[in-house]
Coordinates of C-alpha atoms in Angstrom, one line a residue:
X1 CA 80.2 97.7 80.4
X2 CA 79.9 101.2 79.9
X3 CA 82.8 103.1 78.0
X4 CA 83.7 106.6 77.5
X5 CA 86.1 107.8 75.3
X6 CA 88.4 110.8 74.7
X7 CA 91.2 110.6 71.7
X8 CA 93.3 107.8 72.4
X9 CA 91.8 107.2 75.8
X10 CA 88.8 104.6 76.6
X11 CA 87.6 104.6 80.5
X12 CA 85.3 101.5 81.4
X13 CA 82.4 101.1 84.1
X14 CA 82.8 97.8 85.7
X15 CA 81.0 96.4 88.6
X16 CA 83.2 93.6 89.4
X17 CA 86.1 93.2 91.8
X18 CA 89.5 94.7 89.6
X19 CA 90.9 91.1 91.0
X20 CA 88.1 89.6 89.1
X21 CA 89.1 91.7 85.4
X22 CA 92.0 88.7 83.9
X23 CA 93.1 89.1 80.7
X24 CA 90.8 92.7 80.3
X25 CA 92.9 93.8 77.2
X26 CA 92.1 90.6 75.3
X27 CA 89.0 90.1 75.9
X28 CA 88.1 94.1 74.9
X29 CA 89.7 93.6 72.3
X30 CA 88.1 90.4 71.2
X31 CA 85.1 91.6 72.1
X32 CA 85.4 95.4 70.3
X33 CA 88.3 95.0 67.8
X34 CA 90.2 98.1 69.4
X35 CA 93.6 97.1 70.4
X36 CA 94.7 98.0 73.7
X37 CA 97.8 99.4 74.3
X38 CA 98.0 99.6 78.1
X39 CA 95.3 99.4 81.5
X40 CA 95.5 101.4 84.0
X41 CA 93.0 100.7 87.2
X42 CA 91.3 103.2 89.0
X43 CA 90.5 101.7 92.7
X44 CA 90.2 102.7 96.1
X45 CA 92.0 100.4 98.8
X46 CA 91.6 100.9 102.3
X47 CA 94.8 100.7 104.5
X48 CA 95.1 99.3 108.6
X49 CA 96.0 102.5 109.7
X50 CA 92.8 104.6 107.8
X51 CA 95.8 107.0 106.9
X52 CA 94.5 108.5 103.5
X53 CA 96.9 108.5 100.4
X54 CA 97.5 108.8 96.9
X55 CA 99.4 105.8 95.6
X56 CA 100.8 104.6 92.3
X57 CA 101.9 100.6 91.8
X58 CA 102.5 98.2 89.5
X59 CA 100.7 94.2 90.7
X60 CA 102.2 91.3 91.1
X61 CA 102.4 88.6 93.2
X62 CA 105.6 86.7 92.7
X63 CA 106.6 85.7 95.9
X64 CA 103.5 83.2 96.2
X65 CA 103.8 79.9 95.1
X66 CA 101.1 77.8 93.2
X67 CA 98.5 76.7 95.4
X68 CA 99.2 79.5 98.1
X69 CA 95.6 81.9 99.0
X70 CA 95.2 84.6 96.7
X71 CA 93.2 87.3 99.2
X72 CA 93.8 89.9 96.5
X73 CA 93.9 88.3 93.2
X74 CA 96.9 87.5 90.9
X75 CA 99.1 84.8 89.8
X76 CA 101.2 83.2 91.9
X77 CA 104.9 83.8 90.9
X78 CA 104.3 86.5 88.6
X79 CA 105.1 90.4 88.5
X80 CA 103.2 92.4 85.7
X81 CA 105.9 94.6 83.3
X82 CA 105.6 97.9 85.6
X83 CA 104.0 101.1 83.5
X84 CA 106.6 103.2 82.9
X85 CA 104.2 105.8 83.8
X86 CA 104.5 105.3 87.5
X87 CA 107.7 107.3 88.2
X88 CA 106.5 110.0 86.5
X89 CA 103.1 109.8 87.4
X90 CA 104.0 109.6 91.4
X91 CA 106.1 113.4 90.9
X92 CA 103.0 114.4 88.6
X93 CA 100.1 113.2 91.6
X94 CA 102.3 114.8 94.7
X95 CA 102.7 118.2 92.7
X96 CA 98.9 118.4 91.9
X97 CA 97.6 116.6 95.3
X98 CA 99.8 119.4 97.0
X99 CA 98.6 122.0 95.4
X100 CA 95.0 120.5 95.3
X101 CA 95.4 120.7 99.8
X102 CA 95.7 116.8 98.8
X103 CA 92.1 116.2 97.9
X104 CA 91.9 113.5 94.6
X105 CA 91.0 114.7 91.3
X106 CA 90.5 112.6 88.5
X107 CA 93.0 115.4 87.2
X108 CA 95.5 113.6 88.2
X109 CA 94.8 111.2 85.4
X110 CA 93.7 113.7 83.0
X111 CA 97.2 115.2 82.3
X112 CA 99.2 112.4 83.0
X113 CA 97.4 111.2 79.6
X114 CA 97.8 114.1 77.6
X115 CA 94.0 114.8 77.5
X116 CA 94.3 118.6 78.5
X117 CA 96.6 119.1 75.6
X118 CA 99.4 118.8 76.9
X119 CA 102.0 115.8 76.3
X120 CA 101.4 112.9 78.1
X121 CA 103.8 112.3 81.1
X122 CA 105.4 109.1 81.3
X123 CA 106.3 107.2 78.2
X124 CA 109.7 105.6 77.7
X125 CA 112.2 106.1 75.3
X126 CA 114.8 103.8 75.0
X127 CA 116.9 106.1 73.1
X128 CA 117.1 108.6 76.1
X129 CA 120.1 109.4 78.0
X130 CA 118.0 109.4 81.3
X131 CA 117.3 105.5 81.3
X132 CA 117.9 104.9 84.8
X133 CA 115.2 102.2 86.2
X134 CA 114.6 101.4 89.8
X135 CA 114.1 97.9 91.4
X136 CA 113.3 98.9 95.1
X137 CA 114.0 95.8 97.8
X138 CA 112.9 95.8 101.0
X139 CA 111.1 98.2 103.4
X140 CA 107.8 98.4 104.5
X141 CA 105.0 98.5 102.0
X142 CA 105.2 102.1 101.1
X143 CA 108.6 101.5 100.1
X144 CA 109.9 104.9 102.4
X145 CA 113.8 104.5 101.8
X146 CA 113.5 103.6 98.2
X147 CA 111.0 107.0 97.9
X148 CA 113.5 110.0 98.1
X149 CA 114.8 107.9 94.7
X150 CA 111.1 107.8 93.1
X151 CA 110.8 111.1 93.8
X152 CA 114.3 112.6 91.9
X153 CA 113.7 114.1 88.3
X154 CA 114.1 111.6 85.1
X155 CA 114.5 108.2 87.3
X156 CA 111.9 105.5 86.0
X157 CA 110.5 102.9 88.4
X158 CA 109.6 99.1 88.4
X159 CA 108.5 96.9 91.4
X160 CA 109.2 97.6 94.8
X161 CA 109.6 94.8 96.9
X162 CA 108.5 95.2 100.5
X163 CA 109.7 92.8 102.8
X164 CA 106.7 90.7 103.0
X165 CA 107.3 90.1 99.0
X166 CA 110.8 88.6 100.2
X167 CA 110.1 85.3 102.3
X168 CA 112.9 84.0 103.6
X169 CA 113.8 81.4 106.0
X170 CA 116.6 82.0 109.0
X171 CA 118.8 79.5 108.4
X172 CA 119.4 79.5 112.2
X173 CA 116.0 78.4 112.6
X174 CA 116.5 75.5 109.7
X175 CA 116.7 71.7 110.1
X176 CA 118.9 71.8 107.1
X177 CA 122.7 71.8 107.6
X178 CA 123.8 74.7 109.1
X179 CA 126.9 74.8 106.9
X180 CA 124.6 75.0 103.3
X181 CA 124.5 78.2 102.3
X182 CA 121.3 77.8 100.4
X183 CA 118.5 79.6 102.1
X184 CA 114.8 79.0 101.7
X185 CA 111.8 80.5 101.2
X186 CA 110.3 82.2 97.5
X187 CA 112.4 85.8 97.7
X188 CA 114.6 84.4 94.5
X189 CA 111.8 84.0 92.8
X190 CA 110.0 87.2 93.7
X191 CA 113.5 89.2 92.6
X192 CA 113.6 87.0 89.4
X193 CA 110.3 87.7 88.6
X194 CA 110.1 91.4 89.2
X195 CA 113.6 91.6 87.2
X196 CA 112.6 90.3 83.9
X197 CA 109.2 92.0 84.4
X198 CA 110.8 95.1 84.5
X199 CA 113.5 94.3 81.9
X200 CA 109.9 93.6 79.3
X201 CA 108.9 97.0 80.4
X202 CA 112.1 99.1 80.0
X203 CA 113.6 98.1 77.1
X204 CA 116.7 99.4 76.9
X205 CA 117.2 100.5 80.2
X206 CA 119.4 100.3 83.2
X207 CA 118.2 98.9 85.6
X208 CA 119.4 99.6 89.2
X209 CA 118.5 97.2 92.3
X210 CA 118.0 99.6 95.3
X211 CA 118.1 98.2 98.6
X212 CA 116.5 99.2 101.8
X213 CA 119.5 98.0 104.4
X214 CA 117.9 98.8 107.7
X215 CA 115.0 96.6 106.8
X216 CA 117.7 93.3 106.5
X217 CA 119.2 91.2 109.0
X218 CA 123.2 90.6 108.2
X219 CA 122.5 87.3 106.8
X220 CA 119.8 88.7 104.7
X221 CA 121.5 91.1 103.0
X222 CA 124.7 89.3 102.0
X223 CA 122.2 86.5 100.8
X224 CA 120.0 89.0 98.4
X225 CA 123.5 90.9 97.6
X226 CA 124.9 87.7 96.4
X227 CA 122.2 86.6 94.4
X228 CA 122.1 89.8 92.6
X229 CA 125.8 89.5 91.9
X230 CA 125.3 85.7 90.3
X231 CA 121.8 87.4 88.0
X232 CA 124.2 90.4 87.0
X233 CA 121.3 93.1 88.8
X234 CA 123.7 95.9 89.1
X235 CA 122.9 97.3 93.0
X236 CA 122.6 100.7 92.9
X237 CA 122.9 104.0 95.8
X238 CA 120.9 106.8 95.9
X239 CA 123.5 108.8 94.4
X240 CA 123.9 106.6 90.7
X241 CA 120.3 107.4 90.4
X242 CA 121.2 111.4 89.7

């Protein structure tokens, strides 16, 4: 691979698929003896709707269960310990996109890192008094509701769970007994995972469950609310997050 560095700062040329890069860290720093603190991948997805944006997001997978297709890589039933650059980074890439007339510049990148001599946007400190971390649930997969939150001054962010990351099946629709309250599908899981990812990647901090209510059914919702109550996930409203 090619490499280029600047300070702390190493950028790589790769010619595979970024769902193809496992384990990158360890095997550069096998490979080179430099110890890596954090990755951050540069790619270029193309959405359905041909709608440009610049987006920010942590990967994961963890409503898939072993054995399920993997059309963009990961491990089933896993969430990756979200940067805790990506709050920041998201207020950081609208401010310069804005006053850019939106057009991407590796810029973005460049002073989120510190690189232009300025300090570096985005690292935690447990010590802080502005500890607040979001756990968006629900919503489409640009996570609108939970975004006026992401947006806000001093609130970190985790996963955000779009609906699709939340499978669950209607007990209506289920041959079990209609009387068990238990209610299928991997969305426990997905919420479990994402919560101690972020938990690894905050420590420290207070984490806040966010949910998108217009995007849940009645029987959804009191089944995700009532889970969160039994895993102690505090849920939070847009208001705790100021």
């Amino acid at each position: 691979m090619k490499s280029f560095v600047n300070q702390k700062v190493r950028v790589l040329q790769h010619n595979k698929s970024i769902i193809a890069e496992d384990d990158l860290d360890k095997r550069w720093q096998e490979a080179t003896g430099e110890v890596v603190g954090e990755v951050i991948f540069l790619s270029k997805h193309t959405a359905v709707s041909n709608r440009p944006a610049l987006t920010v997001h942590p990967i994961g997978v963890p409503h898939l269960r072993e054995g399920e297709p993997l059309p963009q890589g990961g491990r089933p039933g896993w969430a990756a310990p979200p940067n805790p650059r990506i709050g920041p980074w998201l207020r950081l890439l609208k401010k310069i996109a804005l006053s850019h007339n939106l057009v991407p510049e590796f810029e973005l990148i460049w002073d989120g890192l510190g690189l232009g001599g300025g300090d570096a946007v985005g690292n935690w400190n447990r010590e802080s008094d502005k500890n607040k971390v979001l756990l968006g649930i629900g919503g489409g997969h640009y996570a609108p509701r939970h975004m006026d939150i992401v947006l806000k001054d001093d609130v970190w962010v985790a996963h955000l769970l779009s609906g699709y990351s939340l499978p669950m099946e209607d007990p209506s629709q289920s041959k079990v007994d209609s009387e068990s309250k238990e209610i299928g599908g991997t969305w426990k899981e997905a919420i479990k995972a994402a919560y101690e990812a972020t938990r690894s990647a905050f420590p420290g901090g207070e984490i806040l469950a966010h949910l998108d209510h217009k995007s849940f059914k009645g029987w959804q919702k009191n089944a995700i609310t009532g889970f969160l109550s039994e895993q102690n996930i505090k849920v939070g409203k847009p208001n705790d997050f100021i």
